[in-house]
Coordinates of C-alpha atoms in Angstrom, one line a residue:
Chain O
X1 CA 97.6 117.2 78.9
X2 CA 99.2 115.1 81.8
X3 CA 101.6 112.3 80.3
X4 CA 102.4 109.1 82.2
X5 CA 104.8 106.9 81.5
X6 CA 105.4 103.5 82.8
X7 CA 108.3 100.5 82.7
X8 CA 111.3 101.0 81.0
X9 CA 109.3 103.6 78.6
X10 CA 110.0 105.5 82.0
X11 CA 113.7 104.6 82.7
X12 CA 114.4 105.7 79.1
X13 CA 112.2 109.2 79.5
X14 CA 113.8 109.8 82.8
X15 CA 110.4 110.7 84.7
X16 CA 107.6 108.9 85.7
X17 CA 104.5 112.0 84.4
X18 CA 105.0 115.5 83.5
X19 CA 102.4 118.2 82.4
X20 CA 102.4 119.0 78.8
X21 CA 100.9 121.5 76.3
X22 CA 101.0 120.2 72.7
X23 CA 100.3 122.4 70.2
X24 CA 97.1 122.5 68.0
X25 CA 98.5 120.0 65.2
X26 CA 98.6 117.3 67.8
X27 CA 95.3 115.6 67.7
X28 CA 95.5 112.4 68.5
X29 CA 98.1 109.3 70.0
X30 CA 100.2 109.2 66.6
X31 CA 100.8 112.7 66.3
X32 CA 101.7 113.3 70.3
X33 CA 104.2 110.4 70.4
X34 CA 106.2 112.6 67.2
X35 CA 105.7 115.4 69.6
X36 CA 107.0 113.9 72.2
X37 CA 109.6 112.4 71.2
X38 CA 111.5 115.5 70.0
X39 CA 111.1 116.9 73.7
X40 CA 114.7 115.8 75.0
X41 CA 117.3 112.8 74.2
X42 CA 115.8 110.5 76.8
X43 CA 112.0 111.1 74.9
X44 CA 113.6 109.9 71.6
X45 CA 115.0 107.0 72.7
X46 CA 111.7 106.0 74.5
X47 CA 109.8 106.4 71.7
X48 CA 112.0 105.5 68.5
X49 CA 110.2 102.7 68.2
X50 CA 106.5 103.0 68.1
X51 CA 105.7 99.5 67.2
X52 CA 107.0 98.2 70.6
X53 CA 104.8 101.0 72.4
X54 CA 101.1 101.0 73.9
X55 CA 99.2 103.7 74.7
X56 CA 96.4 104.2 76.9
X57 CA 93.7 107.4 76.8
X58 CA 92.4 108.1 80.2
X59 CA 93.3 104.9 81.4
X60 CA 91.6 103.1 78.6
X61 CA 94.0 101.2 75.6
X62 CA 93.7 103.6 72.6
X63 CA 95.1 102.9 69.3
X64 CA 97.4 105.2 67.6
X65 CA 94.6 107.3 65.8
X66 CA 92.5 108.0 69.4
X67 CA 92.0 111.7 69.8
X68 CA 93.7 113.2 72.5
X69 CA 92.6 116.6 74.0
X70 CA 93.9 119.5 76.3
X71 CA 92.7 117.2 80.1
X72 CA 93.5 114.1 78.9
X73 CA 95.7 111.7 80.8
X74 CA 97.7 109.5 78.3
X75 CA 99.9 106.9 78.7
X76 CA 103.0 104.9 77.4
X77 CA 104.2 102.0 78.0
X78 CA 105.2 98.4 76.4
X79 CA 103.1 95.8 75.9
X80 CA 101.7 94.3 79.3
X81 CA 103.2 91.2 81.4
X82 CA 101.4 90.6 84.7
X83 CA 99.2 88.0 85.6
Chain N
X1 CA 80.6 91.7 91.0
X2 CA 83.8 90.6 91.3
X3 CA 86.2 91.3 94.3
X4 CA 89.0 92.9 92.8
X5 CA 92.5 94.0 95.0
X6 CA 95.8 95.3 93.9
X7 CA 98.3 95.1 96.5
X8 CA 101.6 94.7 97.7
X9 CA 100.6 92.4 100.4
X10 CA 100.4 88.6 100.2
X11 CA 96.8 87.3 100.3
X12 CA 95.5 84.3 102.0
X13 CA 93.8 82.2 98.9
X14 CA 92.5 79.5 101.6
X15 CA 90.6 82.6 103.4
X16 CA 89.3 84.1 99.6
X17 CA 88.0 81.1 98.5
X18 CA 85.9 80.1 102.2
X19 CA 84.4 83.8 101.4
X20 CA 83.4 82.3 97.8
X21 CA 81.5 79.5 99.7
X22 CA 80.4 80.7 102.9
X23 CA 76.9 81.2 103.7
X24 CA 75.6 79.5 100.4
X25 CA 74.8 76.6 99.2
X26 CA 74.4 77.0 95.2
X27 CA 77.7 76.9 94.8
X28 CA 78.6 73.5 92.8
X29 CA 82.3 74.4 92.3
X30 CA 85.5 77.0 92.7
X31 CA 88.2 77.0 90.2
X32 CA 91.4 78.8 91.1
X33 CA 94.6 79.8 89.5
X34 CA 97.4 80.6 91.6
X35 CA 100.4 82.5 89.8
X36 CA 103.6 82.3 91.5
X37 CA 107.1 83.3 90.9
X38 CA 109.7 81.0 89.0
X39 CA 113.5 81.8 89.7
X40 CA 114.6 81.2 86.2
X41 CA 117.8 81.9 85.4
X42 CA 119.2 82.8 88.4
X43 CA 116.4 85.5 89.4
X44 CA 117.1 86.9 92.3
X45 CA 113.3 88.9 92.7
X46 CA 110.5 89.9 90.8
X47 CA 109.4 93.6 90.5
X48 CA 105.8 94.3 89.5
X49 CA 105.1 97.8 88.2
X50 CA 101.5 98.7 87.5
X51 CA 99.2 101.4 86.2
X52 CA 97.6 102.6 89.8
X53 CA 93.6 103.5 88.8
X54 CA 93.8 102.1 85.1
X55 CA 94.7 98.8 86.6
X56 CA 91.9 98.4 88.9
X57 CA 89.4 99.5 86.2
X58 CA 91.0 97.2 83.7
X59 CA 90.7 94.4 86.1
X60 CA 87.0 95.1 86.8
X61 CA 86.5 95.0 83.2
X62 CA 87.7 91.7 82.4
X63 CA 85.6 90.2 85.4
X64 CA 82.7 92.0 84.2
X65 CA 83.3 90.2 81.1
X66 CA 83.6 87.2 82.5
X67 CA 80.5 87.4 84.5
X68 CA 79.0 88.2 81.4
X69 CA 79.8 84.7 79.9
X70 CA 79.5 82.4 82.4
X71 CA 76.8 82.5 85.5
X72 CA 79.3 82.6 87.9
X73 CA 78.2 82.8 91.9
X74 CA 81.7 85.3 92.5
X75 CA 84.7 85.5 91.0
X76 CA 87.8 87.1 93.4
X77 CA 90.7 88.7 91.4
X78 CA 94.0 89.7 93.8
X79 CA 97.2 90.7 92.0
X80 CA 100.5 92.1 94.0
X81 CA 102.6 94.7 93.0
X82 CA 106.1 95.6 94.5
X83 CA 109.0 93.1 94.9
X84 CA 107.8 89.5 94.7
X85 CA 110.8 86.7 95.7
X86 CA 111.0 83.4 94.0
X87 CA 108.4 81.1 95.3
X88 CA 106.2 84.0 96.6
X89 CA 102.8 84.0 94.9
X90 CA 101.9 87.0 92.5
X91 CA 98.4 86.6 91.6
X92 CA 95.3 84.8 92.5
X93 CA 91.9 84.1 90.3
X94 CA 88.8 82.3 91.7
X95 CA 85.7 81.5 90.0
X96 CA 83.2 80.2 91.7
X97 CA 80.0 78.4 89.9
X98 CA 77.0 75.8 90.1
X99 CA 78.7 74.1 87.5
X100 CA 82.3 72.7 87.1
X101 CA 82.4 74.4 83.4
X102 CA 81.6 77.8 83.6
X103 CA 84.0 78.1 87.2
X104 CA 86.9 76.3 85.0
X105 CA 86.6 78.1 81.6
X106 CA 86.0 81.4 83.2
X107 CA 89.2 81.0 85.6
X108 CA 91.6 80.3 82.6
X109 CA 89.5 82.9 80.8
X110 CA 90.6 85.5 83.6
X111 CA 94.4 84.8 83.8
X112 CA 94.3 84.6 80.1
X113 CA 92.9 87.9 79.7
X114 CA 94.8 89.7 83.1
X115 CA 98.0 88.6 81.2
X116 CA 97.3 90.8 78.3
X117 CA 95.0 93.5 79.2
X118 CA 95.8 94.8 82.6
X119 CA 98.5 97.1 83.0
X120 CA 101.1 95.2 85.0
X121 CA 104.9 94.8 83.9
X122 CA 107.2 92.6 85.2
X123 CA 111.4 93.6 85.8
X124 CA 113.4 90.6 86.9
X125 CA 116.3 91.3 88.8
X126 CA 119.4 88.8 89.0
X127 CA 122.4 88.1 91.4
X128 CA 125.1 90.7 90.3
X129 CA 122.5 93.6 89.8
X130 CA 121.4 93.3 86.3
X131 CA 117.9 94.0 85.6
X132 CA 115.6 92.8 82.4
X133 CA 112.0 93.8 81.8
X134 CA 110.0 91.0 80.8
X135 CA 108.9 91.0 77.2
X136 CA 105.3 90.1 76.6
X137 CA 105.4 86.4 74.5
X138 CA 103.0 85.9 71.2
X139 CA 101.5 82.9 72.8
X140 CA 99.9 84.5 75.7
X141 CA 98.2 86.9 72.6
X142 CA 96.6 83.8 71.4
X143 CA 96.1 82.2 74.8
X144 CA 94.1 85.5 75.4
X145 CA 92.3 85.5 71.5
X146 CA 91.1 81.6 72.0
X147 CA 88.3 83.2 73.7
Chain U
X1 CA 103.7 60.9 91.4
X2 CA 100.6 62.4 92.4
X3 CA 99.2 62.3 95.8
X4 CA 95.9 60.4 96.1
X5 CA 93.8 60.4 99.0
X6 CA 90.2 59.0 99.6
X7 CA 88.8 59.8 103.0
X8 CA 85.7 60.8 104.9
X9 CA 87.0 63.9 106.7
X10 CA 87.8 67.5 105.3
X11 CA 90.5 68.4 104.2
X12 CA 92.3 71.6 104.1
X13 CA 92.9 73.2 100.4
X14 CA 95.3 75.9 101.6
X15 CA 97.7 73.4 103.1
X16 CA 97.5 71.2 100.1
X17 CA 98.7 74.1 97.5
X18 CA 101.2 75.3 100.2
X19 CA 102.9 71.9 99.8
X20 CA 102.9 72.0 96.2
X21 CA 105.0 75.1 96.1
X22 CA 106.8 74.6 99.4
X23 CA 110.9 74.7 98.9
X24 CA 111.1 74.9 95.3
X25 CA 110.7 78.0 92.8
X26 CA 110.3 75.9 89.4
X27 CA 106.7 76.3 89.9
X28 CA 104.9 78.9 88.0
X29 CA 101.2 78.1 88.7
X30 CA 98.9 76.1 90.3
X31 CA 95.7 75.2 89.2
X32 CA 92.6 74.2 91.3
X33 CA 89.1 72.8 91.1
X34 CA 87.1 72.0 94.7
X35 CA 84.0 70.5 94.5
X36 CA 81.4 71.6 96.6
X37 CA 77.9 70.1 97.6
X38 CA 74.8 72.3 96.6
X39 CA 71.7 71.8 98.2
X40 CA 69.3 71.8 94.6
X41 CA 65.9 70.9 95.4
X42 CA 65.6 70.7 99.1
X43 CA 68.9 68.5 99.4
X44 CA 69.5 67.6 103.1
X45 CA 73.0 65.6 102.8
X46 CA 74.8 63.6 100.0
X47 CA 76.0 60.4 100.8
X48 CA 79.2 59.1 98.6
X49 CA 80.1 55.2 98.2
X50 CA 82.9 53.9 96.8
X51 CA 85.0 51.2 95.8
X52 CA 87.5 50.8 98.4
X53 CA 91.0 49.6 96.6
X54 CA 89.7 50.4 93.1
X55 CA 89.2 54.2 93.7
X56 CA 92.3 54.7 94.8
X57 CA 93.8 52.7 91.9
X58 CA 91.6 54.5 89.3
X59 CA 92.7 57.9 90.4
X60 CA 96.2 57.5 90.8
X61 CA 96.2 56.1 86.8
X62 CA 94.0 59.1 86.0
X63 CA 96.8 61.2 87.7
X64 CA 99.6 59.6 85.8
X65 CA 98.1 59.8 82.7
X66 CA 97.7 63.6 83.2
X67 CA 101.2 63.8 84.5
X68 CA 102.1 61.9 81.4
X69 CA 100.0 64.5 79.4
X70 CA 101.4 67.7 81.0
X71 CA 104.7 68.5 82.2
X72 CA 103.5 68.8 86.1
X73 CA 105.6 69.9 89.2
X74 CA 102.8 68.3 91.4
X75 CA 99.4 66.4 91.5
X76 CA 96.9 66.5 94.3
X77 CA 93.6 64.6 94.5
X78 CA 91.4 64.1 97.2
X79 CA 88.0 62.9 97.1
X80 CA 85.7 63.0 100.0
X81 CA 83.3 59.8 101.1
X82 CA 80.3 58.9 103.3
X83 CA 77.7 62.1 104.4
X84 CA 78.5 65.7 103.1
X85 CA 76.4 68.6 103.8
X86 CA 75.0 71.3 101.2
X87 CA 78.0 73.9 101.2
X88 CA 80.9 71.4 102.5
X89 CA 83.8 70.7 99.9
X90 CA 83.5 66.8 98.0
X91 CA 86.5 66.6 95.8
X92 CA 90.0 68.9 95.5
X93 CA 92.1 68.8 92.6
X94 CA 95.2 70.2 92.0
X95 CA 98.1 70.6 89.5
X96 CA 100.9 72.7 89.7
X97 CA 103.5 73.5 86.8
X98 CA 106.0 76.0 85.3
X99 CA 103.5 77.3 83.0
X100 CA 99.7 78.3 83.3
X101 CA 98.4 76.4 80.6
X102 CA 99.4 72.9 81.8
X103 CA 98.2 73.3 84.9
X104 CA 95.1 75.2 83.9
X105 CA 94.2 72.3 81.7
X106 CA 95.2 69.4 83.3
X107 CA 93.1 70.4 86.5
X108 CA 90.0 70.4 83.7
X109 CA 91.4 66.8 82.6
X110 CA 91.5 65.4 85.9
X111 CA 87.7 66.5 87.4
X112 CA 86.4 65.4 83.5
X113 CA 87.9 62.3 84.3
X114 CA 87.7 61.8 88.0
X115 CA 83.5 62.1 87.3
X116 CA 83.5 59.4 84.4
X117 CA 86.0 56.9 85.7
X118 CA 86.5 57.2 89.3
X119 CA 84.0 54.1 90.9
X120 CA 81.9 56.7 93.3
X121 CA 78.4 56.9 93.3
X122 CA 76.1 59.9 95.3
X123 CA 72.9 59.4 97.0
X124 CA 71.0 62.2 97.6
X125 CA 69.1 62.3 100.9
X126 CA 66.2 64.7 101.0
X127 CA 63.7 66.5 103.7
X128 CA 61.6 64.0 104.4
X129 CA 63.6 60.7 104.1
X130 CA 63.1 60.4 100.4
X131 CA 66.4 59.5 98.8
X132 CA 67.4 59.2 94.8
X133 CA 71.0 57.9 93.0
X134 CA 72.3 60.9 91.3
X135 CA 72.0 59.7 87.9
X136 CA 75.3 60.0 85.4
X137 CA 75.3 62.6 83.0
X138 CA 75.6 62.9 79.4
X139 CA 77.5 66.0 79.3
X140 CA 79.9 64.4 82.1
X141 CA 80.6 62.0 79.5
X142 CA 81.4 64.4 76.7
X143 CA 83.4 67.0 79.0
X144 CA 85.7 63.6 79.8
X145 CA 85.5 62.7 75.7
X146 CA 87.0 66.0 75.0
X147 CA 90.2 64.9 76.0
Chain R
X1 CA 84.7 34.3 92.5
X2 CA 83.6 37.2 95.0
X3 CA 81.1 39.5 93.7
X4 CA 80.3 43.2 94.6
X5 CA 77.9 45.4 94.5
X6 CA 77.6 49.2 94.8
X7 CA 74.8 51.8 95.2
X8 CA 71.7 50.8 94.0
X9 CA 72.8 47.2 92.6
X10 CA 73.6 46.5 95.8
X11 CA 70.7 47.8 97.3
X12 CA 68.2 45.7 95.2
X13 CA 70.5 42.9 95.3
X14 CA 70.4 43.3 98.9
X15 CA 74.1 42.4 99.9
X16 CA 77.3 44.1 99.4
X17 CA 79.5 41.0 98.1
X18 CA 79.1 37.3 98.1
X19 CA 80.9 34.3 97.1
X20 CA 79.7 32.3 94.1
X21 CA 81.1 29.2 92.1
X22 CA 79.5 29.5 88.8
X23 CA 79.7 26.9 86.3
X24 CA 81.8 26.2 83.6
X25 CA 79.6 28.0 80.8
X26 CA 79.9 31.1 82.7
X27 CA 83.2 32.6 80.9
X28 CA 82.8 36.5 80.9
X29 CA 81.0 39.2 82.3
X30 CA 78.1 38.9 80.3
X31 CA 77.4 35.6 80.8
X32 CA 78.0 36.0 84.5
X33 CA 75.1 38.8 84.9
X34 CA 72.7 36.3 83.0
X35 CA 73.9 33.7 85.9
X36 CA 73.3 36.1 89.0
X37 CA 70.3 37.6 87.9
X38 CA 68.8 34.3 88.2
X39 CA 69.8 33.6 92.1
X40 CA 67.1 35.7 93.9
X41 CA 64.5 38.4 92.8
X42 CA 66.6 40.8 94.5
X43 CA 69.5 39.8 91.6
X44 CA 66.6 39.8 88.7
X45 CA 65.9 43.3 89.6
X46 CA 69.3 44.4 89.6
X47 CA 70.4 42.9 86.5
X48 CA 67.1 43.4 84.6
X49 CA 68.6 45.9 82.2
X50 CA 72.3 45.2 81.9
X51 CA 72.5 48.7 79.8
X52 CA 72.0 50.1 83.3
X53 CA 75.3 48.0 84.7
X54 CA 79.0 48.5 84.4
X55 CA 81.3 46.3 85.6
X56 CA 85.1 46.1 87.3
X57 CA 87.1 42.4 87.2
X58 CA 89.8 42.9 89.5
X59 CA 89.3 46.4 89.9
X60 CA 89.6 47.4 86.3
X61 CA 86.9 48.7 84.2
X62 CA 85.5 45.7 82.1
X63 CA 83.1 45.2 79.0
X64 CA 81.0 42.3 78.9
X65 CA 83.6 40.3 76.7
X66 CA 85.6 40.0 79.4
X67 CA 86.5 37.2 81.1
X68 CA 85.9 36.0 84.6
X69 CA 87.6 33.1 86.5
X70 CA 87.2 31.4 89.8
X71 CA 89.7 33.9 91.8
X72 CA 88.5 36.8 90.1
X73 CA 87.0 39.9 92.2
X74 CA 83.9 41.2 90.5
X75 CA 82.0 44.2 90.8
X76 CA 78.8 45.3 89.6
X77 CA 77.3 48.7 89.5
X78 CA 75.5 51.7 87.9
X79 CA 77.8 54.4 85.5
X80 CA 80.2 56.6 88.3
X81 CA 78.9 60.0 89.5
X82 CA 81.3 61.3 91.6
X83 CA 83.4 64.5 91.3

């Protein structure tokens, strides 16, 4: 599974992307967040308040209950501020 | 089918407008919105980060939504990324239609949805080296929810 | 204070837009509407008549009304008169503000009020020499009455 | 009093403007319309249906009850169609 980070999420995690192989109990965005948060202090800081985070699965915005699978591209970022 | 560009380079709004009317006589109006970088609070520069791939996809979907809701003869969205100085343009939305209301409404719709549904993030750089990520604004969500 | 021009000559929308942002960093957005001559029903040309003196006065009042209702950093209205061919621009409305909603709303307001409160009359010339005065449309009155 | 005509009103009257000296009973736009309509067949045609007409007094839009005086500039025209 490819995980991407943007904006301050990227800065806190300390990397822009990584390949991960979460265990079988990681089935959706919410359980992936909990699993990623345990990977490093940077991850923990980035994922400390899930309400501040938004996610995309395979480049579509996704809610916490959206399923994730081994070949997915999953991204985490703050609410968008373009335009 | 909208023209969507995500690029570092500046754009030529006049040329993009001309392209929407060139060679056709069914266009009654072209509405546009040009978003420009302000220098609030002593801003030195704005740095726009985005999600390559998803960004274009998201904008194309928003444009397709506009084309489904209003009878447009053309639609162009150009959004810059990278470092942008105060006074420089950030985003251009152009909509053309036979009827002015369709052009005006779809243009407002597009910029409202771009602000809340396209994966861009703005970081402000200030004199002295401090920086700050721009926070999403509730009023932008409200503006987007009108449509 | 708005820039108001009533003229036969074409205008340069890009240069007018640049003039609203040149040398300042408090402009967050420029909204524009460009009205273009369509060639419905085999139109050869549109001839725009106006009431010299009253026209400028009426547009200046409408622009002042917009400046009173929205916090604008600039406003430009250019309306052409005389003979205009299909595909050519007729009118340009530009509004600049620190905030996009003010720019977008005031631009729509200006074109709606221009349509119903500025003394212009359109005569359509068709192939074969027939001509027809454009009639005022109830939906334009409704659009103007929204504001 | 200077009277101006625009668009099809001008075409029907046959002239773009004229100086007139209406009698004292012409006090407002409505009575001016009635008086002008009697000046020629062209005037009569132009003013046949006052509901199709709009007026301005001294370059401001004016209703039928708007007063008119000797030094005024009064204009008659169809509903506007610019923009």
